[in-house]
Coordinates of C-alpha atoms and ligand atoms in Angstrom, one line a residue:
M922 CA 28.1 307.1 141.0
K923 CA 28.1 305.6 137.5
R924 CA 27.5 308.9 135.8
F925 CA 30.1 310.4 138.0
L926 CA 32.7 307.8 137.0
I927 CA 31.8 308.1 133.3
A928 CA 32.2 311.8 133.4
T929 CA 35.6 311.4 135.2
A930 CA 36.7 308.8 132.6
L931 CA 35.6 311.0 129.7
L932 CA 37.6 313.9 131.2
A933 CA 40.6 311.7 131.6
C934 CA 40.5 311.0 127.9
F935 CA 39.8 314.5 126.7
G936 CA 41.5 316.7 129.2
C937 CA 40.2 319.6 131.2
F938 CA 37.7 322.0 129.6
G939 CA 34.8 324.1 130.7
C940 CA 32.4 322.9 133.3
A941 CA 33.5 319.3 132.9
A942 CA 36.6 320.3 134.9
K943 CA 34.4 320.4 138.0
T944 CA 33.6 316.8 137.6
V945 CA 37.2 315.7 138.1
E946 CA 37.6 318.1 141.0
T947 CA 34.6 316.5 142.7
R948 CA 36.0 312.9 142.4
I949 CA 36.5 312.0 146.0
V950 CA 39.3 309.9 147.5
P951 CA 38.4 307.4 148.8
A952 CA 35.6 306.8 146.4
P953 CA 32.3 306.9 148.2
A954 CA 29.9 303.9 148.2
S955 CA 27.4 305.9 146.1
F956 CA 27.5 309.4 144.6
E957 CA 24.7 310.7 142.3
Y958 CA 24.8 314.2 140.8
G959 CA 21.7 316.4 141.0
K960 CA 21.1 319.6 139.0
G961 CA 22.9 322.8 140.0
T962 CA 25.0 323.8 142.9
L963 CA 24.8 325.1 146.4
N964 CA 26.7 328.2 147.5
L965 CA 28.4 327.7 150.9
K966 CA 29.8 331.2 151.2
G967 CA 28.3 332.7 154.3
I968 CA 25.8 329.8 154.7
N969 CA 24.1 329.3 158.1
I970 CA 25.1 326.0 159.6
N971 CA 22.8 324.1 162.0
C972 CA 23.8 321.3 164.3
D973 CA 21.2 318.9 165.8
P974 CA 21.3 319.4 169.6
A975 CA 21.5 315.5 169.7
L976 CA 25.0 315.6 168.2
D977 CA 27.8 315.1 170.7
A978 CA 30.4 317.8 171.6
P979 CA 33.3 316.4 169.5
S980 CA 31.0 316.4 166.4
V981 CA 29.9 320.0 167.0
R982 CA 33.5 321.0 167.6
A983 CA 34.4 319.5 164.2
V984 CA 31.6 321.3 162.5
R985 CA 32.6 324.6 164.1
Q986 CA 36.2 324.1 162.9
F987 CA 34.9 323.5 159.4
S988 CA 32.7 326.6 159.6
D989 CA 35.5 328.8 161.0
R990 CA 37.8 327.7 158.2
L991 CA 35.1 328.2 155.6
S992 CA 34.4 331.7 157.0
L993 CA 38.1 332.6 156.9
V994 CA 38.9 331.4 153.4
S995 CA 35.6 332.4 151.7
G996 CA 35.7 335.9 153.4
K997 CA 32.1 335.7 154.7
T998 CA 31.1 334.4 158.1
S999 CA 29.1 331.2 158.5
S1000 CA 27.5 331.0 161.9
V1001 CA 26.8 327.7 163.7
A1002 CA 23.6 327.3 165.7
S1003 CA 21.9 324.3 167.5
P1004 CA 18.2 325.1 167.4
I1005 CA 15.8 322.9 169.3
G1006 CA 13.6 320.7 167.1
L1007 CA 16.1 320.9 164.2
A1008 CA 15.5 317.3 163.0
R1009 CA 11.8 318.0 162.7
T1010 CA 12.4 321.2 160.8
V1011 CA 14.5 319.3 158.3
E1012 CA 11.8 316.6 157.9
G1013 CA 9.3 319.4 157.2
G1014 CA 11.4 320.5 154.1
K1015 CA 11.6 324.1 152.9
I1016 CA 14.9 324.6 154.5
K1017 CA 17.9 326.8 153.6
G1018 CA 21.4 326.3 154.8
M1019 CA 23.5 323.4 156.1
Y1020 CA 22.1 320.9 158.6
F1021 CA 24.0 318.2 160.5
I1022 CA 21.6 315.6 161.9
K1023 CA 22.2 312.7 164.2
D1024 CA 20.5 309.7 162.6
A1025 CA 20.8 306.3 164.2
S1026 CA 19.8 304.6 161.0
V1027 CA 23.2 305.5 159.4
P1028 CA 25.9 302.8 159.8
P1029 CA 28.6 303.5 162.6
E1030 CA 31.2 305.2 160.5
G1031 CA 28.9 306.1 157.6
Y1032 CA 27.3 309.4 156.6
R1033 CA 24.7 310.6 154.1
I1034 CA 24.9 314.0 152.3
S1035 CA 22.0 315.4 150.4
V1036 CA 22.7 318.7 148.6
S1037 CA 20.0 320.8 146.8
S1038 CA 20.4 324.3 145.5
R1039 CA 19.0 325.6 148.8
A1040 CA 20.3 323.3 151.5
A1041 CA 22.8 320.5 152.4
V1042 CA 21.6 317.9 154.9
I1043 CA 24.3 315.7 156.5
R1044 CA 23.3 312.7 158.5
A1045 CA 25.5 310.5 160.7
S1046 CA 25.1 308.3 163.8
S1047 CA 28.6 308.9 165.2
V1048 CA 31.3 311.4 165.5
S1049 CA 33.3 309.4 162.9
G1050 CA 30.5 309.7 160.4
V1051 CA 30.4 313.5 161.0
L1052 CA 34.2 313.8 160.6
Y1053 CA 34.1 311.8 157.3
S1054 CA 31.2 313.8 156.0
L1055 CA 33.3 316.9 156.6
Q1056 CA 36.2 315.4 154.7
T1057 CA 34.0 314.7 151.8
L1058 CA 32.6 318.2 151.8
R1059 CA 36.1 319.7 151.9
Q1060 CA 37.0 317.6 148.8
M1061 CA 34.1 319.1 147.0
L1062 CA 35.2 322.7 147.7
P1063 CA 38.1 324.7 146.2
L1064 CA 41.5 323.6 147.4
S1065 CA 41.9 326.7 149.4
I1066 CA 39.5 325.3 152.0
Y1067 CA 42.7 323.6 153.4
G1068 CA 44.6 326.8 153.6
T1069 CA 44.5 329.8 155.9
E1070 CA 44.4 332.6 153.3
P1071 CA 41.2 334.3 152.1
D1072 CA 40.4 333.2 148.5
N1073 CA 38.1 335.6 146.8
S1074 CA 38.7 334.3 143.4
S1075 CA 37.1 330.9 143.9
R1076 CA 33.4 330.1 143.9
W1077 CA 32.4 328.4 147.2
T1078 CA 29.9 326.1 145.7
I1079 CA 29.4 322.3 145.9
P1080 CA 27.4 320.3 143.3
C1081 CA 23.9 319.2 144.1
C1082 CA 24.2 315.5 144.9
E1083 CA 23.2 312.5 146.9
I1084 CA 26.0 310.7 148.7
E1085 CA 25.7 307.6 150.7
D1086 CA 28.9 306.3 152.2
A1087 CA 30.4 303.9 154.7
P1088 CA 33.7 302.1 154.8
R1089 CA 34.4 298.6 153.5
F1090 CA 36.7 297.8 156.5
R1091 CA 36.6 299.0 160.1
Y1092 CA 40.5 298.9 160.5
R1093 CA 42.2 301.2 158.0
G1094 CA 45.7 301.5 159.2
L1095 CA 49.2 302.8 158.7
M1096 CA 52.3 301.6 160.6
L1097 CA 55.1 304.0 161.3
D1098 CA 58.4 302.7 162.6
C1099 CA 59.8 305.5 164.8
C1100 CA 62.6 303.2 166.1
R1101 CA 65.0 302.7 163.3
H1102 CA 64.7 306.4 162.8
F1103 CA 63.0 308.8 165.1
F1104 CA 60.4 311.3 163.9
S1105 CA 59.3 314.3 165.9
V1106 CA 55.8 314.8 167.3
D1107 CA 55.3 317.5 164.7
E1108 CA 56.0 315.0 161.9
V1109 CA 53.7 312.4 163.4
R1110 CA 51.0 315.1 163.6
K1111 CA 51.5 315.9 160.0
V1112 CA 51.1 312.3 159.0
L1113 CA 47.9 312.1 161.1
D1114 CA 46.5 315.2 159.3
V1115 CA 46.9 313.5 155.9
M1116 CA 45.6 310.2 157.2
A1117 CA 42.5 312.0 158.5
F1118 CA 41.8 313.7 155.1
Y1119 CA 41.7 310.2 153.6
K1120 CA 39.6 308.5 156.2
L1121 CA 42.2 306.2 157.7
N1122 CA 41.5 305.5 161.3
R1123 CA 44.5 303.6 162.9
L1124 CA 48.1 304.7 163.4
H1125 CA 50.1 301.6 164.4
W1126 CA 53.0 303.2 166.2
H1127 CA 56.1 301.0 166.4
L1128 CA 57.8 302.2 169.6
S1129 CA 60.5 299.6 170.5
D1130 CA 63.1 297.8 168.6
D1131 CA 66.7 296.7 168.6
Q1132 CA 67.9 300.1 167.4
G1133 CA 66.0 302.3 169.8
W1134 CA 63.4 302.4 172.6
R1135 CA 61.0 305.4 172.0
V1136 CA 58.5 305.6 174.8
E1137 CA 59.0 306.8 178.4
I1138 CA 58.3 304.1 181.0
D1139 CA 58.2 305.5 184.6
K1140 CA 59.3 302.2 186.2
Y1141 CA 62.2 301.7 183.9
P1142 CA 63.9 305.1 183.3
R1143 CA 67.0 303.6 181.7
L1144 CA 64.9 302.5 178.7
T1145 CA 64.9 306.1 177.5
E1146 CA 68.1 307.3 179.2
I1147 CA 70.1 304.5 177.6
G1148 CA 67.8 302.6 175.2
A1149 CA 66.7 305.6 173.2
F1150 CA 70.2 306.4 171.9
R1151 CA 72.7 304.5 169.8
N1152 CA 76.3 305.1 169.1
G1153 CA 76.1 305.7 165.4
T1154 CA 74.3 304.1 162.5
M1155 CA 75.5 301.9 159.6
V1156 CA 75.9 303.9 156.4
G1157 CA 73.9 302.9 153.4
G1158 CA 74.1 299.2 152.8
D1159 CA 77.5 298.7 154.5
W1160 CA 77.1 296.4 157.5
K1161 CA 80.6 297.1 158.7
S1162 CA 80.3 300.9 158.7
N1163 CA 79.3 303.4 161.4
D1164 CA 78.7 307.1 160.8
G1165 CA 80.0 307.8 164.3
I1166 CA 77.1 310.1 165.1
R1167 CA 75.2 309.5 168.3
Y1168 CA 71.5 309.1 167.3
G1169 CA 68.2 308.9 169.1
G1170 CA 65.2 310.4 170.8
Y1171 CA 62.0 309.4 172.6
Y1172 CA 58.5 310.6 173.3
T1173 CA 57.6 311.6 176.9
K1174 CA 54.3 310.5 178.2
D1175 CA 52.9 314.0 177.9
Q1176 CA 53.9 314.1 174.2
I1177 CA 52.2 310.8 173.7
R1178 CA 49.0 312.0 175.4
D1179 CA 49.2 315.1 173.1
V1180 CA 49.5 312.9 170.0
I1181 CA 46.7 310.6 171.2
A1182 CA 44.4 313.6 171.6
Y1183 CA 45.4 315.1 168.3
A1184 CA 44.7 311.8 166.6
E1185 CA 41.4 311.3 168.4
A1186 CA 40.1 314.7 167.2
R1187 CA 40.7 313.4 163.7
G1188 CA 39.0 310.1 164.2
I1189 CA 42.2 308.1 164.5
T1190 CA 43.1 305.6 167.3
I1191 CA 46.7 304.9 168.0
V1192 CA 47.8 301.2 168.3
P1193 CA 51.1 301.2 170.2
E1194 CA 53.5 298.3 169.5
I1195 CA 56.0 297.0 172.1
D1196 CA 57.8 294.3 170.1
L1197 CA 58.5 291.2 172.2
P1198 CA 60.3 288.9 173.0
G1199 CA 62.7 289.6 170.1
H1200 CA 63.6 293.0 168.7
M1201 CA 64.6 293.9 172.3
Q1202 CA 68.3 294.8 172.1
A1203 CA 67.7 298.4 173.1
A1204 CA 65.9 297.2 176.2
L1205 CA 68.7 294.8 176.9
A1206 CA 71.3 297.5 176.7
S1207 CA 69.3 299.4 179.3
Y1208 CA 68.7 296.4 181.6
P1209 CA 71.2 293.6 180.8
E1210 CA 69.9 291.4 183.6
L1211 CA 66.8 290.7 181.4
G1212 CA 69.0 288.9 178.8
C1213 CA 70.1 285.3 178.5
A1214 CA 73.1 284.7 180.7
G1215 CA 75.4 283.3 178.0
S1216 CA 74.6 286.0 175.5
Q1217 CA 77.5 287.3 173.4
P1218 CA 78.8 289.9 172.9
Q1219 CA 78.5 291.6 176.3
P1220 CA 77.8 294.2 177.3
Y1221 CA 74.7 294.8 175.1
E1222 CA 74.6 298.0 173.1
V1223 CA 71.7 299.7 171.3
W1224 CA 72.1 298.2 167.9
T1225 CA 73.8 300.4 165.2
I1226 CA 73.1 298.1 162.3
W1227 CA 69.8 296.9 160.7
G1228 CA 68.5 293.3 160.5
V1229 CA 67.3 291.0 163.3
S1230 CA 69.3 290.8 166.5
R1231 CA 69.9 287.3 167.9
Q1232 CA 69.9 288.8 171.4
V1233 CA 66.5 288.4 172.9
L1234 CA 64.8 288.5 176.3
N1235 CA 65.4 285.7 178.8
V1236 CA 61.7 284.7 179.2
G1237 CA 62.6 281.9 181.5
N1238 CA 63.4 284.6 184.1
E1239 CA 60.4 285.7 186.2
K1240 CA 62.0 289.2 186.5
T1241 CA 61.8 289.5 182.7
M1242 CA 58.1 288.6 182.7
Q1243 CA 57.5 291.1 185.4
F1244 CA 59.3 293.7 183.3
L1245 CA 57.1 293.0 180.3
E1246 CA 53.9 293.2 182.5
D1247 CA 55.1 296.5 184.0
V1248 CA 55.9 298.0 180.6
L1249 CA 52.6 296.8 179.0
G1250 CA 50.7 297.9 182.1
E1251 CA 52.0 301.5 181.6
I1252 CA 51.3 301.3 177.9
A1253 CA 47.8 300.1 178.5
D1254 CA 47.2 303.0 181.0
L1255 CA 48.6 305.5 178.5
F1256 CA 46.8 304.5 175.3
P1257 CA 43.0 304.4 175.4
G1258 CA 42.4 302.2 172.3
E1259 CA 41.2 298.6 172.6
Y1260 CA 44.4 297.1 171.0
I1261 CA 48.0 296.8 172.1
H1262 CA 50.4 295.3 169.5
I1263 CA 52.9 292.9 171.2
G1264 CA 55.0 292.2 168.0
G1265 CA 56.1 288.6 168.2
D1266 CA 57.9 288.7 164.8
E1267 CA 61.3 287.5 164.0
C1268 CA 62.3 286.2 167.4
P1269 CA 65.5 284.0 167.0
R1270 CA 65.3 281.4 169.7
D1271 CA 68.9 280.2 169.6
E1272 CA 69.8 281.7 173.0
W1273 CA 66.8 279.9 174.6
K1274 CA 68.2 276.5 173.5
T1275 CA 71.2 276.9 175.9
D1276 CA 69.9 279.3 178.5
P1277 CA 69.5 277.5 181.8
D1278 CA 66.5 279.7 182.9
C1279 CA 64.6 279.1 179.6
Q1280 CA 65.3 275.4 179.6
A1281 CA 64.2 275.2 183.2
K1282 CA 61.0 277.0 182.2
I1283 CA 60.4 274.6 179.3
A1284 CA 60.8 271.7 181.7
E1285 CA 58.5 273.2 184.3
L1286 CA 55.8 273.9 181.7
G1287 CA 56.3 270.4 180.1
L1288 CA 56.9 271.9 176.7
T1289 CA 58.0 269.3 174.1
A1290 CA 58.6 269.3 170.3
D1291 CA 55.3 268.5 168.7
G1292 CA 53.9 268.7 165.2
G1293 CA 57.0 270.4 163.9
V1294 CA 56.9 273.1 166.6
S1295 CA 59.9 273.3 168.9
P1296 CA 59.8 273.6 172.7
E1297 CA 61.3 277.1 172.2
A1298 CA 58.5 278.1 169.9
R1299 CA 56.1 276.8 172.5
L1300 CA 57.9 278.9 175.1
Q1301 CA 57.1 282.0 172.9
N1302 CA 53.5 280.8 172.9
Y1303 CA 53.6 280.9 176.7
V1304 CA 54.9 284.5 176.6
T1305 CA 52.2 285.6 174.2
A1306 CA 49.4 283.9 176.1
R1307 CA 50.6 285.4 179.4
M1308 CA 50.8 288.9 178.0
Q1309 CA 47.4 288.4 176.3
K1310 CA 45.9 287.4 179.7
F1311 CA 47.6 290.2 181.5
L1312 CA 46.3 292.8 179.0
A1313 CA 42.8 291.3 179.0
G1314 CA 42.8 292.1 182.7
K1315 CA 43.3 295.7 181.7
G1316 CA 40.5 295.6 179.2
K1317 CA 42.8 295.3 176.1
K1318 CA 43.1 292.9 173.2
I1319 CA 46.4 291.9 171.6
I1320 CA 47.5 292.1 168.0
G1321 CA 50.6 290.2 166.9
W1322 CA 52.6 289.6 163.7
D1323 CA 51.7 286.4 162.0
E1324 CA 54.5 284.4 163.7
I1325 CA 52.2 284.2 166.8
L1326 CA 50.3 281.6 164.9
E1327 CA 53.1 279.1 165.1
G1328 CA 52.2 276.6 167.8
E1329 CA 49.3 277.6 169.9
L1330 CA 47.5 280.9 170.1
A1331 CA 44.7 281.7 172.5
E1332 CA 41.2 282.8 171.3
G1333 CA 40.7 286.5 171.0
A1334 CA 44.1 287.4 169.5
T1335 CA 44.3 289.4 166.2
V1336 CA 46.8 288.4 163.6
M1337 CA 48.6 290.8 161.3
S1338 CA 49.5 289.0 158.1
W1339 CA 52.8 290.4 156.9
R1340 CA 54.7 287.4 155.3
G1341 CA 52.4 287.5 152.3
T1342 CA 48.8 286.5 152.7
A1343 CA 49.2 282.9 154.0
G1344 CA 49.2 283.8 157.6
G1345 CA 46.0 285.9 157.3
I1346 CA 44.2 283.1 155.3
K1347 CA 45.2 280.5 157.9
A1348 CA 44.3 282.7 160.9
A1349 CA 40.9 283.6 159.5
S1350 CA 40.2 279.9 158.8
M1351 CA 41.0 279.2 162.5
G1352 CA 38.6 281.9 163.7
Y1353 CA 41.0 284.7 164.6
D1354 CA 40.5 288.3 163.6
V1355 CA 43.0 289.4 160.9
I1356 CA 44.5 292.6 159.6
M1357 CA 46.1 292.2 156.1
T1358 CA 49.5 293.9 155.7
P1359 CA 51.2 291.6 153.2
N1360 CA 54.7 292.5 152.2
S1361 CA 53.7 291.7 148.6
H1362 CA 51.5 294.8 148.4
C1363 CA 51.5 296.8 151.6
Y1364 CA 55.2 297.3 152.5
I1365 CA 55.8 300.8 151.5
D1366 CA 59.5 300.8 152.6
Y1367 CA 60.0 298.8 149.4
I1368 CA 61.0 300.7 146.2
Q1369 CA 58.1 302.3 144.4
S1370 CA 59.3 301.9 140.8
E1371 CA 61.4 299.3 139.0
D1372 CA 64.2 301.8 138.3
M1373 CA 66.7 301.3 141.1
D1374 CA 69.0 304.1 139.9
K1375 CA 66.2 306.7 140.1
E1376 CA 64.8 305.8 143.5
P1377 CA 66.4 306.7 146.9
F1378 CA 68.3 303.9 148.6
S1379 CA 65.8 301.4 150.1
I1380 CA 65.6 297.9 151.5
S1381 CA 64.9 296.7 147.9
H1382 CA 68.4 298.0 146.9
M1383 CA 69.9 295.9 149.7
W1384 CA 68.3 292.7 148.3
S1385 CA 69.4 293.3 144.7
P1386 CA 72.6 295.3 144.9
K1387 CA 73.8 294.5 141.4
K1388 CA 70.6 295.0 139.6
K1389 CA 69.2 298.0 137.7
K1390 CA 65.6 296.9 137.9
V1391 CA 63.3 295.4 140.5
K1392 CA 60.8 292.8 139.4
T1393 CA 57.8 293.7 141.6
P1394 CA 58.2 297.1 143.1
I1395 CA 55.4 298.3 145.4
T1396 CA 54.1 300.8 142.9
L1397 CA 51.1 303.1 143.5
E1398 CA 49.2 300.8 141.1
R1399 CA 50.2 297.7 142.9
V1400 CA 49.0 299.0 146.3
Y1401 CA 45.8 300.2 144.6
G1402 CA 45.3 296.8 143.0
Y1403 CA 45.3 294.9 146.3
D1404 CA 42.1 293.4 147.5
P1405 CA 42.3 292.3 151.2
L1406 CA 39.5 289.8 150.7
G1407 CA 40.8 288.6 147.3
E1408 CA 42.2 285.3 148.6
I1409 CA 40.0 284.8 151.6
P1410 CA 37.2 282.1 151.3
A1411 CA 33.8 283.7 151.5
G1412 CA 33.0 282.0 154.9
D1413 CA 36.1 283.5 156.5
Q1414 CA 35.8 287.1 155.1
G1415 CA 34.0 288.4 158.2
R1416 CA 37.3 287.8 160.1
I1417 CA 39.2 290.4 158.1
L1418 CA 39.1 293.6 160.1
G1419 CA 40.9 295.5 157.5
V1420 CA 44.2 296.5 155.9
Q1421 CA 47.4 298.4 156.7
C1422 CA 50.5 299.7 155.0
N1423 CA 53.8 299.5 156.9
L1424 CA 56.6 301.9 156.7
W1425 CA 59.8 300.5 158.2
T1426 CA 62.5 303.2 158.4
E1427 CA 65.9 301.5 158.4
Y1428 CA 66.8 303.5 155.2
I1429 CA 64.6 306.5 155.8
A1430 CA 66.2 309.2 158.0
T1431 CA 64.4 312.5 157.2
P1432 CA 60.8 313.7 157.1
E1433 CA 61.1 314.5 153.4
H1434 CA 62.1 310.9 152.6
L1435 CA 59.5 309.5 155.0
E1436 CA 56.8 311.5 153.1
Y1437 CA 58.2 310.5 149.8
M1438 CA 57.7 306.8 150.7
L1439 CA 54.3 307.4 152.2
F1440 CA 52.7 309.5 149.5
P1441 CA 50.9 309.0 147.3
R1442 CA 50.8 305.3 148.1
V1443 CA 48.9 306.0 151.3
L1444 CA 46.1 307.5 149.2
A1445 CA 45.9 304.1 147.3
L1446 CA 45.7 302.4 150.7
S1447 CA 42.8 304.7 151.7
E1448 CA 40.8 303.6 148.7
I1449 CA 41.4 299.8 149.2
A1450 CA 40.5 300.2 152.9
W1451 CA 37.4 302.3 152.4
S1452 CA 35.9 301.7 148.9
D1453 CA 33.9 298.9 147.4
P1454 CA 36.2 297.3 144.8
A1455 CA 33.5 297.8 142.3
R1456 CA 33.9 301.5 142.7
K1457 CA 37.7 301.4 142.2
D1458 CA 39.1 302.8 138.9
F1459 CA 42.8 303.3 138.8
D1460 CA 42.8 305.7 135.9
A1461 CA 40.2 308.0 137.5
F1462 CA 42.0 307.7 140.8
R1463 CA 45.3 308.7 139.2
Q1464 CA 43.7 311.5 137.3
C1465 CA 42.2 312.8 140.5
L1466 CA 45.6 312.6 142.2
A1467 CA 47.1 314.7 139.4
T1468 CA 44.4 317.4 139.4
R1469 CA 43.4 317.6 143.1
Q1470 CA 45.1 315.4 145.7
L1471 CA 48.8 316.1 144.9
P1472 CA 48.1 319.8 144.7
L1473 CA 46.6 319.4 148.1
L1474 CA 49.8 317.8 149.4
D1475 CA 51.7 320.7 147.8
L1476 CA 49.6 323.1 149.7
L1477 CA 50.1 321.3 153.0
G1478 CA 53.9 321.2 152.4
V1479 CA 53.9 317.4 152.2
N1480 CA 56.5 315.7 150.1
Y1481 CA 55.5 312.9 147.7
R1482 CA 56.7 310.8 144.8
K1483 CA 55.6 312.4 141.5
L1484 CA 53.4 310.3 139.3
D1485 CA 55.2 308.5 136.5
Ligands
ACM2657 C1 58.0 292.6 160.1 O1 58.1 293.2 159.0 N1 59.1 292.1 160.7 C2 56.7 292.5 160.7

């Protein structure tokens, strides 16, 4: 690895020439735990590929896809076989070709690649490890491995090397808000493709909010008939405006199953979010009886402006609690992952202070102001705990934004630290699992350079309307520089499951703009989520983006912000 980084750094200083160019091309993102060059190369054109019969079907399918693509682009067929006794043949040495071996000694998501001038041996203990090894192999090949056109001008070799790799964190996530603006299944798939190339493994899918409900729920059809559409959208930063264009969309359950399967084939699990008990105005527009009786203005409408609506669910009404359990029940049945995100952020509790049902519930539960926590905040604790228990009965765990820490939180909840890092530090010290998503480094809806005039309109422009420059934009380098364990005491670090970037879409209406905000910052996320900080090197990373990764995004037709 050291030699590899030195070569990369030298090249960054002296530019591309001769064989050294290969060194930069083989810089892998995210940087592997260890990478040592050997002497020479292995030609993969027409190579025979062998799969250990002990490998599971999804692993073999992934190897076949790799082989099919390699055959197509290199112009010579690589066949895949699963001969009996393969592992022993490999142990015996004198092998030729490519070998994928199941090896229980490799860590769960890890892989090992050993390349000589005669053979490549790839070892993994799980399908994730096999998928990640294939991503690494692709990154060592000519860019056209990602294409569908034969490429006769490239050499289909990879360098002889020893790679040993496994992720630093098991949760490597990206959050996509498809509520403020709706993005098609095709666009979500495109994002999943790029996530997979960079070994990210969780798509947190924000599916309900004040401005739109996006998932079909059989028991409550009006959620999508009414809640999925709004009567216009505010224009730019003008709160009083409305473009007059009816806007919306939602995903059917079949479409969602399709996205889940697509993600799973790429090693990605979807974490759905139903944000409750605030951020529910679209649901209230669909079922007004779930709201607080004295709520104004009535009737509810799917919100046409951004911000945080003060209209929230009436959680003192048992019908509302039944609604939440019904919805979460359908969500739990639809999504196979272990986590359901129940939001919990930014819930104004003003309505609860005067609502007779909520006050009766507070009295019934004996909730009092205690330790600076209001009875209404404790009422939210009750809702969280009840949903957590309900979902546990369905075999699911909850994730919530860091507001769920206020008051009491039951054991087993996972906290997403978004208001900086304080929530994450506190939650870890209290024994909760944590995912770090601080808005100081991981909010990629924020502007990505300090120059406000040159960047598209963003939430950062809203906060500083008269300024020309933003003090701490979330630049590529800022995301890259974040260490999720940086502020966590050593004894609590085991509680940090991982890290995630969040893309809220109030000011992002098109796929091109979405991609511009995602990339290349998501590549920086990949490296902070996967790589040992000792392996990180921003200059080498940036150089690799310029020479290899951004041309890949070009090839895939993915938009991105150009490097400064
Ligand atoms: C959030 O940004 N409201 C979690």
